[in-house]
CSV table of C-alpha atoms in Angstrom, one decimal:
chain,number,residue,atom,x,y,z
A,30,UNK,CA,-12.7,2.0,-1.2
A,31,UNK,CA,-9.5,1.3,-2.9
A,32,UNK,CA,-9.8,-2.6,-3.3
A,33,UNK,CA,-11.1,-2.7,-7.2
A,34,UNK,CA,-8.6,-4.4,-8.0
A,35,UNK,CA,-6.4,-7.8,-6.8
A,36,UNK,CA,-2.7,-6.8,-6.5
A,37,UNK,CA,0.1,-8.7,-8.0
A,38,UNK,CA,0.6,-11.3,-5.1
A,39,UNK,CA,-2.2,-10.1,-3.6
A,40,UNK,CA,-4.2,-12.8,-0.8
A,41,UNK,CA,-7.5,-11.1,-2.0
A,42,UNK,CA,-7.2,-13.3,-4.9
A,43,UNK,CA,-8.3,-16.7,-3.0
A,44,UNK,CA,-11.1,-15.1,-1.3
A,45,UNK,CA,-13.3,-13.1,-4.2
A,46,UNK,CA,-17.1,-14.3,-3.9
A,47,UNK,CA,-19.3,-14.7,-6.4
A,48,UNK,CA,-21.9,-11.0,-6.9
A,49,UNK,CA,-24.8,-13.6,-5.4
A,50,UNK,CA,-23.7,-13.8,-2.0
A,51,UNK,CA,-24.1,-9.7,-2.0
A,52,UNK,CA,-27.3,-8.0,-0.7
A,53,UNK,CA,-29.7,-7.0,-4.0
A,54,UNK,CA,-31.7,-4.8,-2.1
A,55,UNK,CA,-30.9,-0.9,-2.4
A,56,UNK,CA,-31.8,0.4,1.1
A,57,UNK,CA,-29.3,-0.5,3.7
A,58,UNK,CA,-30.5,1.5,7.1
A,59,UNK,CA,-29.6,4.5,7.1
A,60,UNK,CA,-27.9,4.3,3.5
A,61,UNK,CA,-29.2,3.9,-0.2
A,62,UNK,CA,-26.7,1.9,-1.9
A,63,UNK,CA,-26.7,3.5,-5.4
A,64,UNK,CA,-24.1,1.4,-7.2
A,65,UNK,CA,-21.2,-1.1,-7.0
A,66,UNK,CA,-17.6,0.7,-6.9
A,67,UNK,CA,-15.5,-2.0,-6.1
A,68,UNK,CA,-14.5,-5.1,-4.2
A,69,UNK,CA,-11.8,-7.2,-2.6
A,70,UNK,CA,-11.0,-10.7,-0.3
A,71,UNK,CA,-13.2,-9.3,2.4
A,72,UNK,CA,-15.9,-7.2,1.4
A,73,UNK,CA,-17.6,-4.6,-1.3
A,74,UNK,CA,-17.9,-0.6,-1.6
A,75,UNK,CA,-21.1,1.0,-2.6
A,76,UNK,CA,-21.4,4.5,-3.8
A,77,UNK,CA,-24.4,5.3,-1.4
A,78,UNK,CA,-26.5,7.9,-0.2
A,79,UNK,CA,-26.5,8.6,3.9
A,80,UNK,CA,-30.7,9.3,4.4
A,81,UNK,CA,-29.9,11.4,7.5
A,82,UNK,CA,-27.5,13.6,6.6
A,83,UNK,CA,-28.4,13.7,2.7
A,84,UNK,CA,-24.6,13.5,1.1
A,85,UNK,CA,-22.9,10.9,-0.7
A,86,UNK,CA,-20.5,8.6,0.7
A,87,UNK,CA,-18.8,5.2,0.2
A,88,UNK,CA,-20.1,2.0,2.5
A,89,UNK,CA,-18.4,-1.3,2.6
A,90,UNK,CA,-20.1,-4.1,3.1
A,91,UNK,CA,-18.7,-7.5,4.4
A,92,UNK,CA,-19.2,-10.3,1.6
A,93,UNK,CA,-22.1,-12.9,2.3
A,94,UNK,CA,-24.5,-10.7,4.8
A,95,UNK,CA,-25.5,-12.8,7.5
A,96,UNK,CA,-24.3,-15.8,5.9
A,97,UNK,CA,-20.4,-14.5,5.8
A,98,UNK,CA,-18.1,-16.6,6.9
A,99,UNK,CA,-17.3,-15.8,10.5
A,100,UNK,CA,-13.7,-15.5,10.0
A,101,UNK,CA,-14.1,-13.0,7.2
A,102,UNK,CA,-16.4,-11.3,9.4
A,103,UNK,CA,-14.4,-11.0,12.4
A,104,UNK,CA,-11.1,-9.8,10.0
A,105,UNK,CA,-13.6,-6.7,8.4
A,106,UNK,CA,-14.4,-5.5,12.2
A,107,UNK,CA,-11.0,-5.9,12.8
A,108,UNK,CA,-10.3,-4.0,9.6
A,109,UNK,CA,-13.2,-1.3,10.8
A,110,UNK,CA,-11.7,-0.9,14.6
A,111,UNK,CA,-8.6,-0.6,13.2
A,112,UNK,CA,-9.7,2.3,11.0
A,113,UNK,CA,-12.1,3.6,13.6
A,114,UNK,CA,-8.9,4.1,16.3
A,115,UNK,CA,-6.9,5.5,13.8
A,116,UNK,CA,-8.6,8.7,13.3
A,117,UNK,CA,-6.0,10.7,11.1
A,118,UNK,CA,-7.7,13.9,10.4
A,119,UNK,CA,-6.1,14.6,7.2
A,120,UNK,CA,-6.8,16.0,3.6
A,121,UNK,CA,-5.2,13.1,1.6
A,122,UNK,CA,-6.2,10.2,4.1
A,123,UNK,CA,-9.9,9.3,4.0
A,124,UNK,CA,-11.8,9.7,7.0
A,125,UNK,CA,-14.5,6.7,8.3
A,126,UNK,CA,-17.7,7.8,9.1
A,127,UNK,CA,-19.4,4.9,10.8
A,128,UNK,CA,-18.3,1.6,12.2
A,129,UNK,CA,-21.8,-0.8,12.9
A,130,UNK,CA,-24.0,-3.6,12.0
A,131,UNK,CA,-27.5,-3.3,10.4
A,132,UNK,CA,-29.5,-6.5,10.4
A,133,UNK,CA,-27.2,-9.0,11.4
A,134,UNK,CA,-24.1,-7.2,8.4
A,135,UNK,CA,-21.1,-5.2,9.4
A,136,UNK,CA,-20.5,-2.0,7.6
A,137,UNK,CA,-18.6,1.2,7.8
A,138,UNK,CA,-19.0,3.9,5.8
A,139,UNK,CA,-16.4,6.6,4.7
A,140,UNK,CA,-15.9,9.9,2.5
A,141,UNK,CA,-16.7,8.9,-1.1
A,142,UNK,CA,-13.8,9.6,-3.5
A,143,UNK,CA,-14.7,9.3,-7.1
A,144,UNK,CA,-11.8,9.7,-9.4
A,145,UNK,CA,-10.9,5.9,-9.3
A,146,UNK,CA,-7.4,4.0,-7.5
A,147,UNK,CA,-3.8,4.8,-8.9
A,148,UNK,CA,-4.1,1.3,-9.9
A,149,UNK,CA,-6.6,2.4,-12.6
A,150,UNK,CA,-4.5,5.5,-13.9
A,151,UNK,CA,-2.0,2.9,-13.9
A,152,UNK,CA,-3.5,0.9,-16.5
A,153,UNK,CA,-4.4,3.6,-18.6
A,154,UNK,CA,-0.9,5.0,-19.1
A,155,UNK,CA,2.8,5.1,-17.4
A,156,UNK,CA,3.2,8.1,-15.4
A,157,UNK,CA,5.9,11.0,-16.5
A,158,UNK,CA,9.4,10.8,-13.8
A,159,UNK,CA,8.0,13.9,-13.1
A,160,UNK,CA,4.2,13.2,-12.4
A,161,UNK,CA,5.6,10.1,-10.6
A,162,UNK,CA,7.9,12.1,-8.3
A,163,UNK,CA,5.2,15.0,-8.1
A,164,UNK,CA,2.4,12.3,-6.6
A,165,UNK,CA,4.8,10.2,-4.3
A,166,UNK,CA,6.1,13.7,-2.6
A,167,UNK,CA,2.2,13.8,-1.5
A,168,UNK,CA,2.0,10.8,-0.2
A,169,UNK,CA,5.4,10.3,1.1
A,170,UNK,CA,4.4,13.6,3.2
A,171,UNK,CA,0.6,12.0,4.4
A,172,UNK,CA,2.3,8.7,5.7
A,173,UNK,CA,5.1,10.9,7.4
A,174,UNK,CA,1.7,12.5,9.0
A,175,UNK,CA,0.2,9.0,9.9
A,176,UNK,CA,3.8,7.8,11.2
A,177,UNK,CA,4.0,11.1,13.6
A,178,UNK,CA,0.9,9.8,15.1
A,179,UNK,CA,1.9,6.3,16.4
A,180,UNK,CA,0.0,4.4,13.2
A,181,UNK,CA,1.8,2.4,10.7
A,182,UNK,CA,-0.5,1.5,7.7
A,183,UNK,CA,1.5,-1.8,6.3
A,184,UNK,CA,-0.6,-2.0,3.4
A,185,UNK,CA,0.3,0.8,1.1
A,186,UNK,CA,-0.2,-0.4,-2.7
A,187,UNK,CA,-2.1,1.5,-5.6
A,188,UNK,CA,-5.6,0.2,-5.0
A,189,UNK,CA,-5.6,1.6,-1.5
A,190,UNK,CA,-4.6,5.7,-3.1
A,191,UNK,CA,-7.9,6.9,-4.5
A,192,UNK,CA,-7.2,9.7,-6.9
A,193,UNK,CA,-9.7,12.5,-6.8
A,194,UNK,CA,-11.3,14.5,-10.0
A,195,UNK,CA,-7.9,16.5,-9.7
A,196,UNK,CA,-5.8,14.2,-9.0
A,197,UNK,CA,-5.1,14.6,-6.0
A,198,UNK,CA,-4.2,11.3,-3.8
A,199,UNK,CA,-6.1,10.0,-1.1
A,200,UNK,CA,-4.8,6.9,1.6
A,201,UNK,CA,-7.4,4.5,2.2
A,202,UNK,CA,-8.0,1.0,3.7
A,203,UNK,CA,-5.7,1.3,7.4
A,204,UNK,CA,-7.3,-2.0,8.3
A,205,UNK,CA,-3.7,-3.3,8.6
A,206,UNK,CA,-2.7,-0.1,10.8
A,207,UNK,CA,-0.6,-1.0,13.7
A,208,UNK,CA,-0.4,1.5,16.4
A,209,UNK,CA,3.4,1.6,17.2
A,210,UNK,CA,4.5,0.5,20.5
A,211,UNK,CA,0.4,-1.4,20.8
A,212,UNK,CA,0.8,-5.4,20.9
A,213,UNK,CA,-3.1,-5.3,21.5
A,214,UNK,CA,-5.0,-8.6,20.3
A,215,UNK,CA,-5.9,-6.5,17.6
A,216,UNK,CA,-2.6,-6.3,15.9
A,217,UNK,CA,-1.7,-9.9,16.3
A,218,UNK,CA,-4.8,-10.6,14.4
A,219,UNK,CA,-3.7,-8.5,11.8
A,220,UNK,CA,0.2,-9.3,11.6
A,221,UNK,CA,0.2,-11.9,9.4
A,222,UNK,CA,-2.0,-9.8,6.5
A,223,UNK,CA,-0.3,-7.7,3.7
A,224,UNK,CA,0.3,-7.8,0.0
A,225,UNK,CA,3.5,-9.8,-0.5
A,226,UNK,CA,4.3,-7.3,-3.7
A,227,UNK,CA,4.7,-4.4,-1.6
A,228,UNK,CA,6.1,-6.2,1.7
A,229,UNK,CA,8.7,-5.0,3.3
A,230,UNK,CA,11.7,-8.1,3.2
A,231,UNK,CA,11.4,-7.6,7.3
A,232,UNK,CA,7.3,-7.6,7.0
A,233,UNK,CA,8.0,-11.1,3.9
A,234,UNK,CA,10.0,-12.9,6.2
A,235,UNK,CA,7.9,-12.9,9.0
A,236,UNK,CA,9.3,-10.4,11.6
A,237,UNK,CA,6.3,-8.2,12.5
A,238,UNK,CA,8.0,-7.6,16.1
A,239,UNK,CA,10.9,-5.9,13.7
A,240,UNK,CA,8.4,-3.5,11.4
A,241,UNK,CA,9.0,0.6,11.9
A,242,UNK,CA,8.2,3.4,9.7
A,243,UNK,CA,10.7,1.8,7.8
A,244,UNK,CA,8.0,-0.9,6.2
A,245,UNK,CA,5.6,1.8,4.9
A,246,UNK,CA,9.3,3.9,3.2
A,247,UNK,CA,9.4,0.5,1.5
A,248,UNK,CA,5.9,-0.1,-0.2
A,249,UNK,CA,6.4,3.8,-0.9
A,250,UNK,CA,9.0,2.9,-3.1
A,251,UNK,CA,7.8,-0.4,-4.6
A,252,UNK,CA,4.8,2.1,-5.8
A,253,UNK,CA,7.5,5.0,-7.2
A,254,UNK,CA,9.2,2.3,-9.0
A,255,UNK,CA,6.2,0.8,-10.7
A,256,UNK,CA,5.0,4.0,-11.1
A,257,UNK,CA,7.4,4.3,-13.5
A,258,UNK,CA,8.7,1.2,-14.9
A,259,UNK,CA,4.9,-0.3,-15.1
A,260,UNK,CA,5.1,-3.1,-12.7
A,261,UNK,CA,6.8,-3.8,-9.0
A,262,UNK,CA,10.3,-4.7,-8.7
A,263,UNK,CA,9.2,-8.2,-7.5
A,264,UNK,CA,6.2,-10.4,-9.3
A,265,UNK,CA,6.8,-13.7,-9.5
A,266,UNK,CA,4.4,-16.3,-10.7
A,267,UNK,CA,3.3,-17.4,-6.6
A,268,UNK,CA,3.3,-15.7,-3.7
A,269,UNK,CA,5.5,-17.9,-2.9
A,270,UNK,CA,8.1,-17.0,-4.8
A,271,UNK,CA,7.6,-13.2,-4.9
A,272,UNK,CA,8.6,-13.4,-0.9
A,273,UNK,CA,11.3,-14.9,-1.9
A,274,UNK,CA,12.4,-12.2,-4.6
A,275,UNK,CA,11.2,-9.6,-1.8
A,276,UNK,CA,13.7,-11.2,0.7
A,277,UNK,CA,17.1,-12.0,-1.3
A,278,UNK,CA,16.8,-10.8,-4.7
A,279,UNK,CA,17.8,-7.2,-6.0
A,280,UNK,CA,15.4,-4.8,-8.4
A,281,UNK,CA,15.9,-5.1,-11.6
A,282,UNK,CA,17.2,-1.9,-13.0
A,283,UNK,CA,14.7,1.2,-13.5
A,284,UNK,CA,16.8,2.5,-16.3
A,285,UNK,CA,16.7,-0.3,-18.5
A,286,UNK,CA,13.1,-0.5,-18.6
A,287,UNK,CA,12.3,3.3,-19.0
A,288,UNK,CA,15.2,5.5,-20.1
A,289,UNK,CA,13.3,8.7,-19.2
A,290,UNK,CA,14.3,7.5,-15.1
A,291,UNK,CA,17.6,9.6,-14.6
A,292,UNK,CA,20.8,7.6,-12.5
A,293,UNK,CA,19.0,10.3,-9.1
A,294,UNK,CA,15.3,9.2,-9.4
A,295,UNK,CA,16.8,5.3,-9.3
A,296,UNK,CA,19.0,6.0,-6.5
A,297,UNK,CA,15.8,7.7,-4.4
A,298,UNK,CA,14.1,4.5,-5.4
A,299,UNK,CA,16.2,2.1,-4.8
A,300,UNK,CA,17.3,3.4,-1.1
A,301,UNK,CA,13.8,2.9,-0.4
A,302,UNK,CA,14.1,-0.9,-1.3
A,303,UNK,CA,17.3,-1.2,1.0
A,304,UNK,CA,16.7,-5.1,2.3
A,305,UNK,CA,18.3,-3.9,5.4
A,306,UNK,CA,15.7,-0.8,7.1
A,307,UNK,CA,18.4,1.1,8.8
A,308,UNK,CA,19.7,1.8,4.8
A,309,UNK,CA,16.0,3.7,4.0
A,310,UNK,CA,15.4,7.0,4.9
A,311,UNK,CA,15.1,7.9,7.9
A,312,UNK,CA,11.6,9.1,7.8
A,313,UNK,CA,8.6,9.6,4.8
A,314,UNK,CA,9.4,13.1,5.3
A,315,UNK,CA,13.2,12.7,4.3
A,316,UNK,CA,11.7,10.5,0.8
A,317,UNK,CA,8.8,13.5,0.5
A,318,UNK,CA,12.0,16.3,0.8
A,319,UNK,CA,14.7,14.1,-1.2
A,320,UNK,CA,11.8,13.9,-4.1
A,321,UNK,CA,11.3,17.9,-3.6
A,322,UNK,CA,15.2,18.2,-4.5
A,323,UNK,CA,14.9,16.0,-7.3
A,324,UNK,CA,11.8,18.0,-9.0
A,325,UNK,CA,13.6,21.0,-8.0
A,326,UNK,CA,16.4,20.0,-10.1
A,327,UNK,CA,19.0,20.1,-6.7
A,328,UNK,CA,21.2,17.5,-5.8
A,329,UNK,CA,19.7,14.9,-4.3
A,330,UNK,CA,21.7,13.7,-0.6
A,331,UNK,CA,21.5,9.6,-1.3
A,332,UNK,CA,24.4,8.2,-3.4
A,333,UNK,CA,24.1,4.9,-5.0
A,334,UNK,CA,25.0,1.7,-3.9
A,335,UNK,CA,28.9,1.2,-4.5
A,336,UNK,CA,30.2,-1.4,-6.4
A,337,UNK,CA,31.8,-3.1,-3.2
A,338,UNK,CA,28.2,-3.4,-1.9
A,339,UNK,CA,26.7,-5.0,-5.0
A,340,UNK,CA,29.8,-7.7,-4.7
A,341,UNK,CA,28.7,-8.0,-0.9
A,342,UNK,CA,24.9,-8.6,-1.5
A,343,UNK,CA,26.2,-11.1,-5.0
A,344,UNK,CA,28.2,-13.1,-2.0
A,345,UNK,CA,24.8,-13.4,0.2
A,346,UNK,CA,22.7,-14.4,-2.9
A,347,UNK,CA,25.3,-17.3,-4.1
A,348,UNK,CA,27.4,-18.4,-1.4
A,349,UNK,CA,28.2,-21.5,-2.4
A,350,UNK,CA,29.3,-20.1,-5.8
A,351,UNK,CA,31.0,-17.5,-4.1
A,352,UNK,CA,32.8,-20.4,-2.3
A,353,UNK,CA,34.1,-22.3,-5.4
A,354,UNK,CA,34.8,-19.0,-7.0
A,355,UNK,CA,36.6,-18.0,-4.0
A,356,UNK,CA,38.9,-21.7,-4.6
A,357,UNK,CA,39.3,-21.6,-7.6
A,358,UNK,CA,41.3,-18.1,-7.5
C-alpha cells in the first residue's frame, strides 16, 4: 500500500498496466479481495478480507497473474523478501503478514491502513509549518528506529506514508531496504531502483556502495520541504534532468514560495538536502529532536549556510564562468 500514486520522476510511470491484465475474480486463497486501493510499476493493493483469521487487511498482487512479465515478477519477490527480512515491529511502520504464491501469482499481504497516502492529503491542501514539523518529528523518529536496526529504506516519498483515520503516519513499501553492511544478491538487484525526486545526490549519481543513513535524512527532507512549499525541491520535466538538479543544483528558496516557513524551519530543511552527507544530521533522531526544538519554540543547533559557502557551491556549478569572471577582475 502506499503506491496510489506515480511520483514526480517516478520509474512507475513507464510500467502502469492496463486494469485487464488484473485478476476479476474476488476470491484469492485464503483472501476475498473486496476492492481496488491502489497501484504502481509493479503490482496492485486490494482491500481484502483474510478467510482464516476473519480481519481485514491489504494484499498486493503482482500485475499480469501468471502472465506477468518475469522480470516484474522476480523484482515484487524481491520487493516481498526484502520486506519479509526486514521485520521492524513498530507502530508507525506497517508490518507484512504473508509472503507466497497462490495459483501460479505472487502476493503478500499486510496490515490494512485506510486513511489514504500523504500524497493524497497533499493534494487536498498545504500543510501548516507546524503540522509539517509535527508529522516529520514522527517519522524522522520511525526511520531513526529502522536505521538502529541495520535497514535503510531508500525509498521514502509520500505515497509510501499511509496516514491513518487520525492521522497518524505509517512507513510502507521497504522493498528497496538494504540491510547495512549486506551486499547479498538481493541488494544488487535492488540498487539501481528509487524515485529520482527524492534521491539522495549520492543515491542520483550512482554510488550505492556510498549510501548511509544519510540517504533516507535526505528524502526526509525533500518530503518536509514539499510538505510545505507544495512540490520537491527538484522536478524537472525528465528524469533525466531532475538527477541532474538532484546532483548540482541548489533548492530553490522555501521562503519565497510560502512566507509562513520561518529563516529556522528552512535551515532544518535545507541541512537535510546538504549535497555532501557528512553536512546532514547525523542521525533521523538528531532531524526528529532539531524539529522538537523548533515546535518547542527553542533555538534550533543548525545555522545556515554562510555566504562564503554559497560562493563556493556558485564556483562548482559555473566554473568556467567562474574562470572568466575570475580574469576579468
Amino acid at each position: 500500500l502506499g503506491i496510489a500514486a506515480a511520483d514526480p520522476g517516478s520509474k512507475t510511470q513507464e510500467l502502469q498496466v492496463e486494469a485487464s491484465a488484473l485478476p476479476v475474480t474476488r476470491s484469492f486463497g485464503d483472501y476475498e479481495l473486496l476492492a481496488e486501493l491502489a497501484r504502481g510499476g509493479m503490482g496492485v493493493v486490494f482491500r481484502a478480507r483474510q478467510i482464516s483469521l476473519n480481519r481485514l487487511v491489504a494484499v498486493k498482487l503482482v500485475h499480469g497473474g501468471v502472465f506477468a512479465n518475469p522480470t516484474h515478477v522476480k523484482r515484487f519477490k524481491a520487493e516481498a523478501e526484502a520486506e519479509a527480512a526486514a521485520r521492524l515491529e513498530h507502530p508507525n511502520i506497517v508490518p507484512l503478514f504473508e509472503v507466497g504464491e497462490h495459483d501460479g501469482q505472487s502476493f503478500f499481504s499486510m496490515r490494512l491502513v485506510e486513511g489514504g497516502t500523504l500524497r493524497d492529503a497533499m493534494k487536498r491542501k498545504r500543510f501548516a509549518p507546524r503540522a509539517a514539523a509535527a508529522l516529520m518529528e514522527v517519522i524522522a523518529r520511525t526511520v531513526h528506529f529502522a536505521h538502529q536496526r541495520g535497514i535503510l529504506h531508500r525509498d521514502l516519498k509520500p505515497t509510501n506514508i499511509l496516514l491513518d483515520g487520525e492521522n497518524r503516519p505509517h512507513i510502507t513499501d521497504f522493498g528497496l531496504a538494504k540491510i547495512l553492511d549486506d551486499e547479498s544478491s538481493l541488494t544488487l538487484t535492488l540498487a539501481i531502483m528509487g524515485t529520482p525526486a527524492y534521491m539522495a545526490p549520492e543515491q542520483a549519481a550512482g554510488r550505492m556502495k556510498d549510501l548511509t543513513t544519510a540517504a533516507d535524512i535526505y528524502s526526509l527532507g525533500v518530503i518536509l520541504y514539499e510538505l510545505l512549499c507544495g512540490q520537491p525541491p527538484f522536478a524537472g520535466n525528465s528524469t533525466t534532468a531532475i538527477l541532474r538538479e538532484v546532483v548540482e543544483a541548489d533548492p530553490p528558496s522555501m521562503r519565497k514560495q510560502n512566507r509562513e516557513v520561518d529563516a529556522d524551519l528552512e535551515t532544518i530543511c535545507l541541512k537535510c538536502l546538504a549535497k555532501d552527507p557528512a553536512r546532514r544530521y547525523a542521525s533521523a533522531n538528531e532531524l526528529a529532536d532539531e524539529l522538537g526544538r523548533w515546535i518547542a519554540g527553542q533555538p534550533i543547533l543548525a545555522r545556515p549556510p554562510a555566504t562564503t559557502e554559497h560562493f563556493v557551491r556558485w564556483i562548482r556549478r559555473n566554473p568556467l564562468l567562474a574562470s572568466v569572471s575570475a580574469a576579468l577582475v
